[in-house]
mmCIF file of C-alpha atoms and ligand atoms in Angstrom:
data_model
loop_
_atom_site.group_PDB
_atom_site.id
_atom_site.type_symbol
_atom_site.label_atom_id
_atom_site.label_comp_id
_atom_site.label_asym_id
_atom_site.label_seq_id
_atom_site.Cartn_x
_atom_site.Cartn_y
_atom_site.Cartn_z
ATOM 1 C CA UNK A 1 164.971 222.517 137.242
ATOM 2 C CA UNK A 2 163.195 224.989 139.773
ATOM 3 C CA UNK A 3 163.148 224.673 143.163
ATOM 4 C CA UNK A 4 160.134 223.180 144.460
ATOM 5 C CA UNK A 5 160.760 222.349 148.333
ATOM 6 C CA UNK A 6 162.947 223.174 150.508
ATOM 7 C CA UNK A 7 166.312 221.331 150.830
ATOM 8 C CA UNK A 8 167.856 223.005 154.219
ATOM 9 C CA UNK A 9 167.824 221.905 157.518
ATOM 10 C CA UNK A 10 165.213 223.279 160.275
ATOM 11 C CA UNK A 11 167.981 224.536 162.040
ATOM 12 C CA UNK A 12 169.800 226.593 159.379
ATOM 13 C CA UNK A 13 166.575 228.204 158.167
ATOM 14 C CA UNK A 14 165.759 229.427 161.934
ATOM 15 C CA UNK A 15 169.132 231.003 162.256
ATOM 16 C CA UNK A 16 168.892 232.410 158.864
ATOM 17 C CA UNK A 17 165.663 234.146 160.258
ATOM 18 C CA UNK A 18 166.698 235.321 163.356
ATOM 19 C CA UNK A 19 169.876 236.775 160.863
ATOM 20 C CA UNK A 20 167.573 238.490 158.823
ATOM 21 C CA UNK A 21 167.283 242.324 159.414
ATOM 22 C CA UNK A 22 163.984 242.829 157.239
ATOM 23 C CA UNK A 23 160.809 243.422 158.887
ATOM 24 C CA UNK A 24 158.588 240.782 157.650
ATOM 25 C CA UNK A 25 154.837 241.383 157.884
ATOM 26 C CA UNK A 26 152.651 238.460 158.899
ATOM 27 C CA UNK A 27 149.170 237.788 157.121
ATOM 28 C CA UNK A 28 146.459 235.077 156.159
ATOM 29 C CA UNK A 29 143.682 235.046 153.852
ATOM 30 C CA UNK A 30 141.718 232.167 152.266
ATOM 31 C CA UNK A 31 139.405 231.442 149.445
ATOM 32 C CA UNK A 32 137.083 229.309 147.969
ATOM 33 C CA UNK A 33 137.719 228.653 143.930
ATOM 34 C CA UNK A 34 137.611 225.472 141.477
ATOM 35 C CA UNK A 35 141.316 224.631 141.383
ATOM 36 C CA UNK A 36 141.072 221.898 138.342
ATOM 37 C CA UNK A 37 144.931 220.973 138.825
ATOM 38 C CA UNK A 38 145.468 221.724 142.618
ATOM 39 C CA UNK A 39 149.251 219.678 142.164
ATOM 40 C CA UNK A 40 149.960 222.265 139.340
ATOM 41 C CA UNK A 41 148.631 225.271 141.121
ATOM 42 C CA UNK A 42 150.642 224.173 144.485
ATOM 43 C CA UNK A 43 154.216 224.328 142.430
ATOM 44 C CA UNK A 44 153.219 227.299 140.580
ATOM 45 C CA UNK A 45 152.216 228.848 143.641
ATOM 46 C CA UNK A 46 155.692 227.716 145.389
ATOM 47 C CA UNK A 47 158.048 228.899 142.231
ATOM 48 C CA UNK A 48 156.571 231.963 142.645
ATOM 49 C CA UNK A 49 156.312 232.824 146.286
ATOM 50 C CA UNK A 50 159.337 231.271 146.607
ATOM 51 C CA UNK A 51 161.121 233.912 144.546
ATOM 52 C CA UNK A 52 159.171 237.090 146.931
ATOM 53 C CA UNK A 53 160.782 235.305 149.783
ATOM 54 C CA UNK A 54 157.452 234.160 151.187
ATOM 55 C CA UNK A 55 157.135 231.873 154.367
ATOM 56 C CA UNK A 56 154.418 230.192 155.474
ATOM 57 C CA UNK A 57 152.055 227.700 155.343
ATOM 58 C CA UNK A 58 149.512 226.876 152.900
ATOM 59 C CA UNK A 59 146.972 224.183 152.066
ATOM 60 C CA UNK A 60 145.717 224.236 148.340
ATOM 61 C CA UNK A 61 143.037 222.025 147.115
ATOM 62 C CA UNK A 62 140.153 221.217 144.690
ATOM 63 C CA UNK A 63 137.844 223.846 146.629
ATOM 64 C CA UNK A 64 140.718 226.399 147.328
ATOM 65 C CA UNK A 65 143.507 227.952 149.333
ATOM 66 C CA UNK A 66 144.014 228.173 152.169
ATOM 67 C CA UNK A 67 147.145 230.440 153.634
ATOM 68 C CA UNK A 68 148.778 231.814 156.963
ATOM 69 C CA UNK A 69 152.582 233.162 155.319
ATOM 70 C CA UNK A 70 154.875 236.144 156.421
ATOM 71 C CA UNK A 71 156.687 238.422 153.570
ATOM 72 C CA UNK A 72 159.213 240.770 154.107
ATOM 73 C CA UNK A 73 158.216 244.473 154.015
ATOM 74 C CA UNK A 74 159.874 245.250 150.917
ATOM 75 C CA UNK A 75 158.114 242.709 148.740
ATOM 76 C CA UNK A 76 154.885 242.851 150.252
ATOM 77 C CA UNK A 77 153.711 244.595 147.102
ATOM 78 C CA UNK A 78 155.076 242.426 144.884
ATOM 79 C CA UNK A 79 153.845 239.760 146.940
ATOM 80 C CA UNK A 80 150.242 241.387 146.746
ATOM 81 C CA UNK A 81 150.325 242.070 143.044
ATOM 82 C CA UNK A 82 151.709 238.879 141.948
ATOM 83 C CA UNK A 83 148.323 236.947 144.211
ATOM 84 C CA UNK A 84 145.898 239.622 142.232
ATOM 85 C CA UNK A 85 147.329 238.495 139.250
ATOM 86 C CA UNK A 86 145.267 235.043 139.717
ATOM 87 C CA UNK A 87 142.399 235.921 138.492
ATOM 88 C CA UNK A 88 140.352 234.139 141.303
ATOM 89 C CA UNK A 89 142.426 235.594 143.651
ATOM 90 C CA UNK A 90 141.875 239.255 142.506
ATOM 91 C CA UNK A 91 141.113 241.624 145.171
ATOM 92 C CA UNK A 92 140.775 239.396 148.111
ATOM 93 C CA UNK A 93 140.865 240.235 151.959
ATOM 94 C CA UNK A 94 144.732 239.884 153.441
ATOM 95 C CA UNK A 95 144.459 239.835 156.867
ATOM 96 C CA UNK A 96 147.128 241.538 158.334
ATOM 97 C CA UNK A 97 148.070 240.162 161.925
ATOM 98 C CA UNK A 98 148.433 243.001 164.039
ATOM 99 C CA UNK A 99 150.498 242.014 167.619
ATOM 100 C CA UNK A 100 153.190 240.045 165.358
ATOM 101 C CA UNK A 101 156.903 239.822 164.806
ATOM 102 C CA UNK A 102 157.204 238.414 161.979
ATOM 103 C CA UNK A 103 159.285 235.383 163.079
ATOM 104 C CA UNK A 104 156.189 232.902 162.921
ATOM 105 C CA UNK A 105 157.502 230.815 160.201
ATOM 106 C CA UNK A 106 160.717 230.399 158.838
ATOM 107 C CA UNK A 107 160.424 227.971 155.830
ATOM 108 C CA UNK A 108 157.685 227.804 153.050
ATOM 109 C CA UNK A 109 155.397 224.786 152.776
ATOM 110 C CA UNK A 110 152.712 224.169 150.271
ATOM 111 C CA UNK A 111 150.833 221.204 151.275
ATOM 112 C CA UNK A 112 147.817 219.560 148.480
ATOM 113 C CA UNK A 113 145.068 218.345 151.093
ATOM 114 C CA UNK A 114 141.912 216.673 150.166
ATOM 115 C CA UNK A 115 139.691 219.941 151.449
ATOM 116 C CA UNK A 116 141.210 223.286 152.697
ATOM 117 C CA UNK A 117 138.331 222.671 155.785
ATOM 118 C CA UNK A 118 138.242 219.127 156.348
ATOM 119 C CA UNK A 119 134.033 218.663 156.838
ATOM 120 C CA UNK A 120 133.178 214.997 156.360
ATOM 121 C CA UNK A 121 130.740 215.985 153.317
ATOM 122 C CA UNK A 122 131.002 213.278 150.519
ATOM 123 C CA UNK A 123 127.719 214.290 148.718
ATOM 124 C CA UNK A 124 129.103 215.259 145.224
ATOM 125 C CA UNK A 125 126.331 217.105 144.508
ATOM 126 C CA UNK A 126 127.380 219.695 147.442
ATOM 127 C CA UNK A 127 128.682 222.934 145.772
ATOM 128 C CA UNK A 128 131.051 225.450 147.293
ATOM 129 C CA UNK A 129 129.966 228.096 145.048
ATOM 130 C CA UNK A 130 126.626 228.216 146.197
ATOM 131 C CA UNK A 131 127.054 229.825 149.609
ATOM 132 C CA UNK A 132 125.453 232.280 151.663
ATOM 133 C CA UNK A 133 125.424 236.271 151.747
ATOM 134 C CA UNK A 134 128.331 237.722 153.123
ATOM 135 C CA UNK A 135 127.373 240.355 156.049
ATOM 136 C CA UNK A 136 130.027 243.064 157.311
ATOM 137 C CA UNK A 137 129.847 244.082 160.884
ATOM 138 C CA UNK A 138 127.225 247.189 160.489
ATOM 139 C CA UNK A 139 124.757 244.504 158.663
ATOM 140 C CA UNK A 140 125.481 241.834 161.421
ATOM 141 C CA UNK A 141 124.085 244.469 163.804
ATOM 142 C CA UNK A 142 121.450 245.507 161.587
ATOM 143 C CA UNK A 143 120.206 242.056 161.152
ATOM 144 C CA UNK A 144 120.865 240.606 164.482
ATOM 145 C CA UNK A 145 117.973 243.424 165.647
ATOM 146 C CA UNK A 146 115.310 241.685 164.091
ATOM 147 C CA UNK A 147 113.453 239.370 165.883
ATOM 148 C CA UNK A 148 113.741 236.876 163.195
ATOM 149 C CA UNK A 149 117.322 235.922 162.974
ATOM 150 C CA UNK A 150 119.091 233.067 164.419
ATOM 151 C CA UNK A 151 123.071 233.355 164.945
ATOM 152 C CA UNK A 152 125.108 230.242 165.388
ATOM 153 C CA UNK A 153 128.248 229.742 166.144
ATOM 154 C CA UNK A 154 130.763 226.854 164.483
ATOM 155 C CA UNK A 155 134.010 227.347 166.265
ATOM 156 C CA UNK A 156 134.763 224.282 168.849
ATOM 157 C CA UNK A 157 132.910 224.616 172.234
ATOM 158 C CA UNK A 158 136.176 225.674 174.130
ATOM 159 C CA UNK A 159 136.411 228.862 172.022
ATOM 160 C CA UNK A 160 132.288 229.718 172.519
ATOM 161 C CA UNK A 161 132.762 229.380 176.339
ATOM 162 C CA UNK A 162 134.928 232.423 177.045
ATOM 163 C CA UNK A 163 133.048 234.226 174.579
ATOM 164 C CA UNK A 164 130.452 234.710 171.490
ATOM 165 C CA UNK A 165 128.243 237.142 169.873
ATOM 166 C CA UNK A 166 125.038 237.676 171.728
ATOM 167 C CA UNK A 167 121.932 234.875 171.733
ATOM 168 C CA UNK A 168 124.295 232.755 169.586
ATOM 169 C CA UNK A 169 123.649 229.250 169.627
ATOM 170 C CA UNK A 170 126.168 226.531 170.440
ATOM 171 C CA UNK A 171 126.695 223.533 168.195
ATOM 172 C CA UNK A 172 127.568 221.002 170.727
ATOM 173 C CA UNK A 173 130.748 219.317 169.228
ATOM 174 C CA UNK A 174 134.497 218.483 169.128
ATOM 175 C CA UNK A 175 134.859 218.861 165.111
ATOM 176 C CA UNK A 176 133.720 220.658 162.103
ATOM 177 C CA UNK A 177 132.535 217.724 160.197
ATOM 178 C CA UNK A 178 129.818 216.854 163.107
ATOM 179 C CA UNK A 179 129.232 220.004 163.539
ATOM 180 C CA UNK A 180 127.709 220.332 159.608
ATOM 181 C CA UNK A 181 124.722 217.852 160.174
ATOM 182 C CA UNK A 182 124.174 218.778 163.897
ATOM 183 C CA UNK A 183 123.810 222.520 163.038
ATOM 184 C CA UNK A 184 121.237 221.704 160.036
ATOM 185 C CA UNK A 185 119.417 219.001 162.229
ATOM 186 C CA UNK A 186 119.094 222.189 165.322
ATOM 187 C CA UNK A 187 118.065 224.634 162.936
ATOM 188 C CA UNK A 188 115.405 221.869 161.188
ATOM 189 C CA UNK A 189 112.230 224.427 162.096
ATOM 190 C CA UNK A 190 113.590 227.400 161.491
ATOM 191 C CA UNK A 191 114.373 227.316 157.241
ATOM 192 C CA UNK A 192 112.728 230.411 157.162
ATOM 193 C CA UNK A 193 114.644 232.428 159.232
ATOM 194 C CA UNK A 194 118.052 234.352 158.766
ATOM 195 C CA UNK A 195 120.556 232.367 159.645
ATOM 196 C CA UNK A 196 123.831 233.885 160.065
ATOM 197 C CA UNK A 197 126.737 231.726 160.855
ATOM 198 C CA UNK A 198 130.106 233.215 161.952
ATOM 199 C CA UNK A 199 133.791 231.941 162.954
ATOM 200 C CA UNK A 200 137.130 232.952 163.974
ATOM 201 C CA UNK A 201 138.363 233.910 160.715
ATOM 202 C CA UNK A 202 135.382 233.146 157.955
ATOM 203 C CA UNK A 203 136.843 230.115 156.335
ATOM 204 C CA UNK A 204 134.738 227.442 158.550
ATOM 205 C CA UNK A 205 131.244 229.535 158.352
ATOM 206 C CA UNK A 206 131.745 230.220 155.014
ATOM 207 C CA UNK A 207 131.511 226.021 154.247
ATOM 208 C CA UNK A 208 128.682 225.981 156.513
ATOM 209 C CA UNK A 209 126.545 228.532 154.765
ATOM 210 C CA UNK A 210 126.712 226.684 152.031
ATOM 211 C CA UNK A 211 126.568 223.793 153.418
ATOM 212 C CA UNK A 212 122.710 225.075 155.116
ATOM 213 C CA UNK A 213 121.929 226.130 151.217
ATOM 214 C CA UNK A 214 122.500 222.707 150.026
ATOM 215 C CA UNK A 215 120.211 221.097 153.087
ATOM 216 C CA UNK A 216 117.311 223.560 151.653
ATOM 217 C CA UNK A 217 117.367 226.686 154.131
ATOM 218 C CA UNK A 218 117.049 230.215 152.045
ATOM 219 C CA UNK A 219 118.238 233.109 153.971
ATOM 220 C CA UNK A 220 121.925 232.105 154.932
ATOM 221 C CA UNK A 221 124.600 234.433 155.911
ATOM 222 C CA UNK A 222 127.745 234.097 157.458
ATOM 223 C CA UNK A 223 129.953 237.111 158.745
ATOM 224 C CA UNK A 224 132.523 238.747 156.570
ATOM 225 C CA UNK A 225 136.140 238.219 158.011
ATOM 226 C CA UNK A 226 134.748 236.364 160.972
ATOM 227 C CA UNK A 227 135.220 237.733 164.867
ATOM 228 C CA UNK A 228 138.721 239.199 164.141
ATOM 229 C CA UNK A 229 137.933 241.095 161.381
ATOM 230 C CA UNK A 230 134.219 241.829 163.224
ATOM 231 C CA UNK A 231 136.483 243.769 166.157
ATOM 232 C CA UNK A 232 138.388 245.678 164.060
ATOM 233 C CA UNK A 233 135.321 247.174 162.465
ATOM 234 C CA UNK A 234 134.100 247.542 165.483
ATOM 235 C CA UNK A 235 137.152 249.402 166.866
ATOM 236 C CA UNK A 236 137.624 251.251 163.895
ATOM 237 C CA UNK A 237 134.039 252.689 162.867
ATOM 238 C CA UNK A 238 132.612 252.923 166.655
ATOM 239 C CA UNK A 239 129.906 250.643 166.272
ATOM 240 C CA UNK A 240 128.244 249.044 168.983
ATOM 241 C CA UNK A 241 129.603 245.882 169.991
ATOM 242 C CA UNK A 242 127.917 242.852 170.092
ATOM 243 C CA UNK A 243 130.577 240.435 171.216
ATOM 244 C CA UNK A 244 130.724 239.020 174.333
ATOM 245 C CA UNK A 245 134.058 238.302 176.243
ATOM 246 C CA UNK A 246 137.150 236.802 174.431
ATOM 247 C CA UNK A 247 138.290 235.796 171.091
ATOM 248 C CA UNK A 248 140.059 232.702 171.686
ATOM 249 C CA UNK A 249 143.423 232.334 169.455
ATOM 250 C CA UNK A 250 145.768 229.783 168.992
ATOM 251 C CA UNK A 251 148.976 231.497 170.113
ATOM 252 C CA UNK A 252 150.749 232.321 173.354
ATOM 253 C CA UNK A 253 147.537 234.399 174.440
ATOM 254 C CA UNK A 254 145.095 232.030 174.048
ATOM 255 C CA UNK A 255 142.547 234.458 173.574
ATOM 256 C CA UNK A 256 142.294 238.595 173.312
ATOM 257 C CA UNK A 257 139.612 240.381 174.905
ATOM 258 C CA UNK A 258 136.855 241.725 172.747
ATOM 259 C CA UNK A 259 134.241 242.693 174.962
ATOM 260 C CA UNK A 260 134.673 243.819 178.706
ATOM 261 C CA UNK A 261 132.849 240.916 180.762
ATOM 262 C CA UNK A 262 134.143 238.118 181.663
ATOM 263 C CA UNK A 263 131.820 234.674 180.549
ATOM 264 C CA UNK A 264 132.988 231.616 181.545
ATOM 265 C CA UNK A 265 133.869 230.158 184.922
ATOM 266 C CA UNK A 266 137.187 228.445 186.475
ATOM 267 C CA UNK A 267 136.839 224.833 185.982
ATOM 268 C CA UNK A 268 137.889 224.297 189.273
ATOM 269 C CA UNK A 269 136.156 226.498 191.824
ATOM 270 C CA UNK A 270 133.374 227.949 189.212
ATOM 271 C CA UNK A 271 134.617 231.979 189.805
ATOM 272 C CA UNK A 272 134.486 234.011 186.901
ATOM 273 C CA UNK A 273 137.205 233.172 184.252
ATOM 274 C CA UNK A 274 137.938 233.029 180.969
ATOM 275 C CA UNK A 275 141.748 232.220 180.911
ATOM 276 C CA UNK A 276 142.266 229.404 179.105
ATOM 277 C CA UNK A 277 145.740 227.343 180.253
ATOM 278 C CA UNK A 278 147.210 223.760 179.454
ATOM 279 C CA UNK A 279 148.111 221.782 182.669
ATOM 280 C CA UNK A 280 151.606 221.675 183.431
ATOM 281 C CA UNK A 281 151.484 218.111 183.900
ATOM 282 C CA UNK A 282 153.128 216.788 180.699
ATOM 283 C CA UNK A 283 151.300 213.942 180.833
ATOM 284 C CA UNK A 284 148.000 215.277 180.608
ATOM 285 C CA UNK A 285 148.486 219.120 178.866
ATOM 286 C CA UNK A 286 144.651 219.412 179.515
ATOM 287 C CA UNK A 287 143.326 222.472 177.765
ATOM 288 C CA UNK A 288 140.599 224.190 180.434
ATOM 289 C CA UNK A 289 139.921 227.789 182.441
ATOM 290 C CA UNK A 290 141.314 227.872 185.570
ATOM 291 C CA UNK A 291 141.321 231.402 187.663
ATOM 292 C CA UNK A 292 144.822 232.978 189.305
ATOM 293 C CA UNK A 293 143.692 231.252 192.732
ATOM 294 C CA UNK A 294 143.128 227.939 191.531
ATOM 295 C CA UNK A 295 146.782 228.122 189.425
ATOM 296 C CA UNK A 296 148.308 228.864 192.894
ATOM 297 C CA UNK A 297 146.369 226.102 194.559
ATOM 298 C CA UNK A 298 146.834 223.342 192.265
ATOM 299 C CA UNK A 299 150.183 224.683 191.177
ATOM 300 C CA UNK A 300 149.218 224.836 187.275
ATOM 301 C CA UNK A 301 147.753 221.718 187.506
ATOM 302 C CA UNK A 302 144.005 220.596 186.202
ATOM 303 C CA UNK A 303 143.329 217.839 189.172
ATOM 304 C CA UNK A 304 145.088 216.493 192.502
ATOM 305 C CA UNK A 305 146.141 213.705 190.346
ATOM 306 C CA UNK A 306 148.013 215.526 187.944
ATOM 307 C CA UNK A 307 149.175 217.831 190.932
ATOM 308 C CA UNK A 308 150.710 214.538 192.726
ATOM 309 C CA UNK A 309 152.352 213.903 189.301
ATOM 310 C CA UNK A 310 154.543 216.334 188.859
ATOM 311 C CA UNK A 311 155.762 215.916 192.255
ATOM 312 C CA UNK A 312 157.080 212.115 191.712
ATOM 313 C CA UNK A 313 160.793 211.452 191.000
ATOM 314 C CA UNK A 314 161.572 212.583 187.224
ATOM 315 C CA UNK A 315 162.466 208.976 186.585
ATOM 316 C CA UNK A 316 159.262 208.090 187.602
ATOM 317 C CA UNK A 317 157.204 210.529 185.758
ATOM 318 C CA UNK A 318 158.985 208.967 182.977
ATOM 319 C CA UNK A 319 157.940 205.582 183.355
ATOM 320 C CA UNK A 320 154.315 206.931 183.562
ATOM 321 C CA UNK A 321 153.997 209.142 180.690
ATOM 322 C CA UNK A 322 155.090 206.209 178.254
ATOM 323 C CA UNK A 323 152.377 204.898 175.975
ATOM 324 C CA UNK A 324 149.882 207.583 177.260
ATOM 325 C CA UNK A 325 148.399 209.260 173.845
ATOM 326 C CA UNK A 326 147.265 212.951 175.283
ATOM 327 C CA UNK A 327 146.437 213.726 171.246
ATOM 328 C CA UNK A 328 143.999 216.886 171.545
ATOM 329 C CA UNK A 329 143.137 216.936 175.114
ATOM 330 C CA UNK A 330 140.019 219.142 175.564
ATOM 331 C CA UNK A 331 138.065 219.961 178.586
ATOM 332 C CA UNK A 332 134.704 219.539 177.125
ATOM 333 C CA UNK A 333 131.926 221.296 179.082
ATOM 334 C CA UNK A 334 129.488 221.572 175.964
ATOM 335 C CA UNK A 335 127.299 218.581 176.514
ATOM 336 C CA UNK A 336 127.261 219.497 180.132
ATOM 337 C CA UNK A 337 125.609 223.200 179.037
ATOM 338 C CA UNK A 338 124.032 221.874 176.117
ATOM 339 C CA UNK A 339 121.339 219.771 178.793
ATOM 340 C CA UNK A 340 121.091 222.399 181.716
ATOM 341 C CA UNK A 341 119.173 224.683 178.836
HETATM 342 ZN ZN1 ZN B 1 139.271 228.763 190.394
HETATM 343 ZN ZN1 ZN B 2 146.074 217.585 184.212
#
């Protein structure tokens, strides 16, 4: 019978990594198909990729795939031609992480979710194949100069604070699925505008073009690639750049500089800033800007409180952090910008 998960221990597959002499080249790319069987697909999928070596991570559903893996150099066209041998997959964008080295995963999963972007919708009349234009980065300029387009922005609020395309709009929320409705609801008097939506990567603004078409608006787009492919253009062509500040990114970073000014403000003392940091407090791990000052000050620390925390016996600290759910802790200033406009 063929392998279809993986048998060995987390702690034998890291070593075997870290033994590993092969370059490995790390990459993501998504896309929106009917998958009538996704089960099938998924152990198809994991036969396959299994053989080229392949690690990663990757959520296939009824609407799609969804896929962040490494390869090693050597099969990387293998890899490539055996993906553009499904049909639906033919030709798609592999984004290619650049700063990388290639030790991001070190087992394969293949997970069969409900929706590749979870987004609350349980209309069944909603169709992911009816979505909006596709721009690339010299018609997002192009566009964005008339007077009568609208850009809006659906990554969470933390990642729009430190930085976003010019005159984007905000949708004020914590998650994709209220985002849908909310965006829809803002944009209720302006169905004959362009709309162009954009995201971090183009999998989220992709659903919510669609999503627009299905709530009646006409002239949807969303933005090729998202920000990170956006900047590369950018880089690459010497177009003007209409980004402003950071790229936030889920990695040691937490965010790469796109365009030179600096957006958002220290939670704490309200200087510039747009360094995002989790408070050293265990307990808490709030995500939120603080400047190099304030860090010193409140030695890592979000709040006094948390500041007096880490100072208590370990013991102590202990006893505290027990039964405390920190889940996704989020500073949220949204709501707060959302009513000084
Ligand atoms: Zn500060
Ligand atoms: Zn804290």
């Amino acid at each position: 019978m063929a392998v279809l998960h993986n048998r060995i221990s987390q702690k034998e597959l890291k070593e075997r990594l870290y033994q590993e002499t092969e370059p490995r080249t790390t990459l993501s790319f998504y896309h929106y198909f009917i998958i009538e069987d996704p089960k099938q697909f998924r152990d198809m999928l994991y036969k396959q990729l299994n053989e080229l070596k392949v690690f990663g991570r990757i959520y296939v559903a009824h609407e799609g795939i969804n896929a962040q893996v490494s390869v090693p150099v050597s099969l990387f066209e293998s890899f490539k031609n055996y993906l553009y041998s499904i049909t639906a997959l033919n030709g798609i964008r592999l984004n290619v992480a650049i700063e990388d080295d290639g030790k991001s995963f070190w087992v394969l999963k293949i997970k069969v979710r409900d929706k590749i972007v979870a987004d609350g919708i349980t209309d069944p009349t909603f169709d992911m194949s009816k979505k909006g234009s596709y721009v690339n980065a010299e018609q997002f300029n192009a566009l964005t100069n008339e007077p009568d387009t609208i850009v809006i922005d659906m990554r969470n609020h933390y990642e729009f604070e430190v930085g976003h395309f010019e005159n984007a709009i905000e949708v004020p929320s914590d998650t994709f699925r209220e985002q849908l409705p909310m965006a829809a609801d803002m944009m209720k008097d302006a169905k004959d505008k362009n709309i162009i939506m954009y995201c971090t990567g183009g999998i989220r603004c992709e659903k919510a073009s669609a999503y627009l078409l299905h709530k009646g608006f006409s002239n949807v787009f969303h933005l090729e690639g998202g920000i990170i492919h956006y900047a590369n253009t950018v880089k690459e062509k010497g177009l003007e750049n209409k980004f402003l500040g950071k790229n936030f990114v889920f990695d040691e970073r937490l965010g790469e500089s796109i365009g030179t000014e600096i957006i958002a403000k220290c939670h704490q003392c309200g200087k510039p800033a747009d360094r995002h940091v989790n408070c050293i407090n265990s307990a808490c791990h709030l995500l939120f800007i603080q400047c190099e000052s304030c860090a010193k000050e409140f030695e890592g620390c979000c709040s006094k409180e948390c500041q007096d925390f880490i100072h208590l016996p370990e013991e102590q600290q202990k006893a505290l952090r027990k039964g405390i759910d920190k889940g996704r802790n989020v500073f949220n200033k949204s709501r707060i910008r959302k009513l000084q406009n």
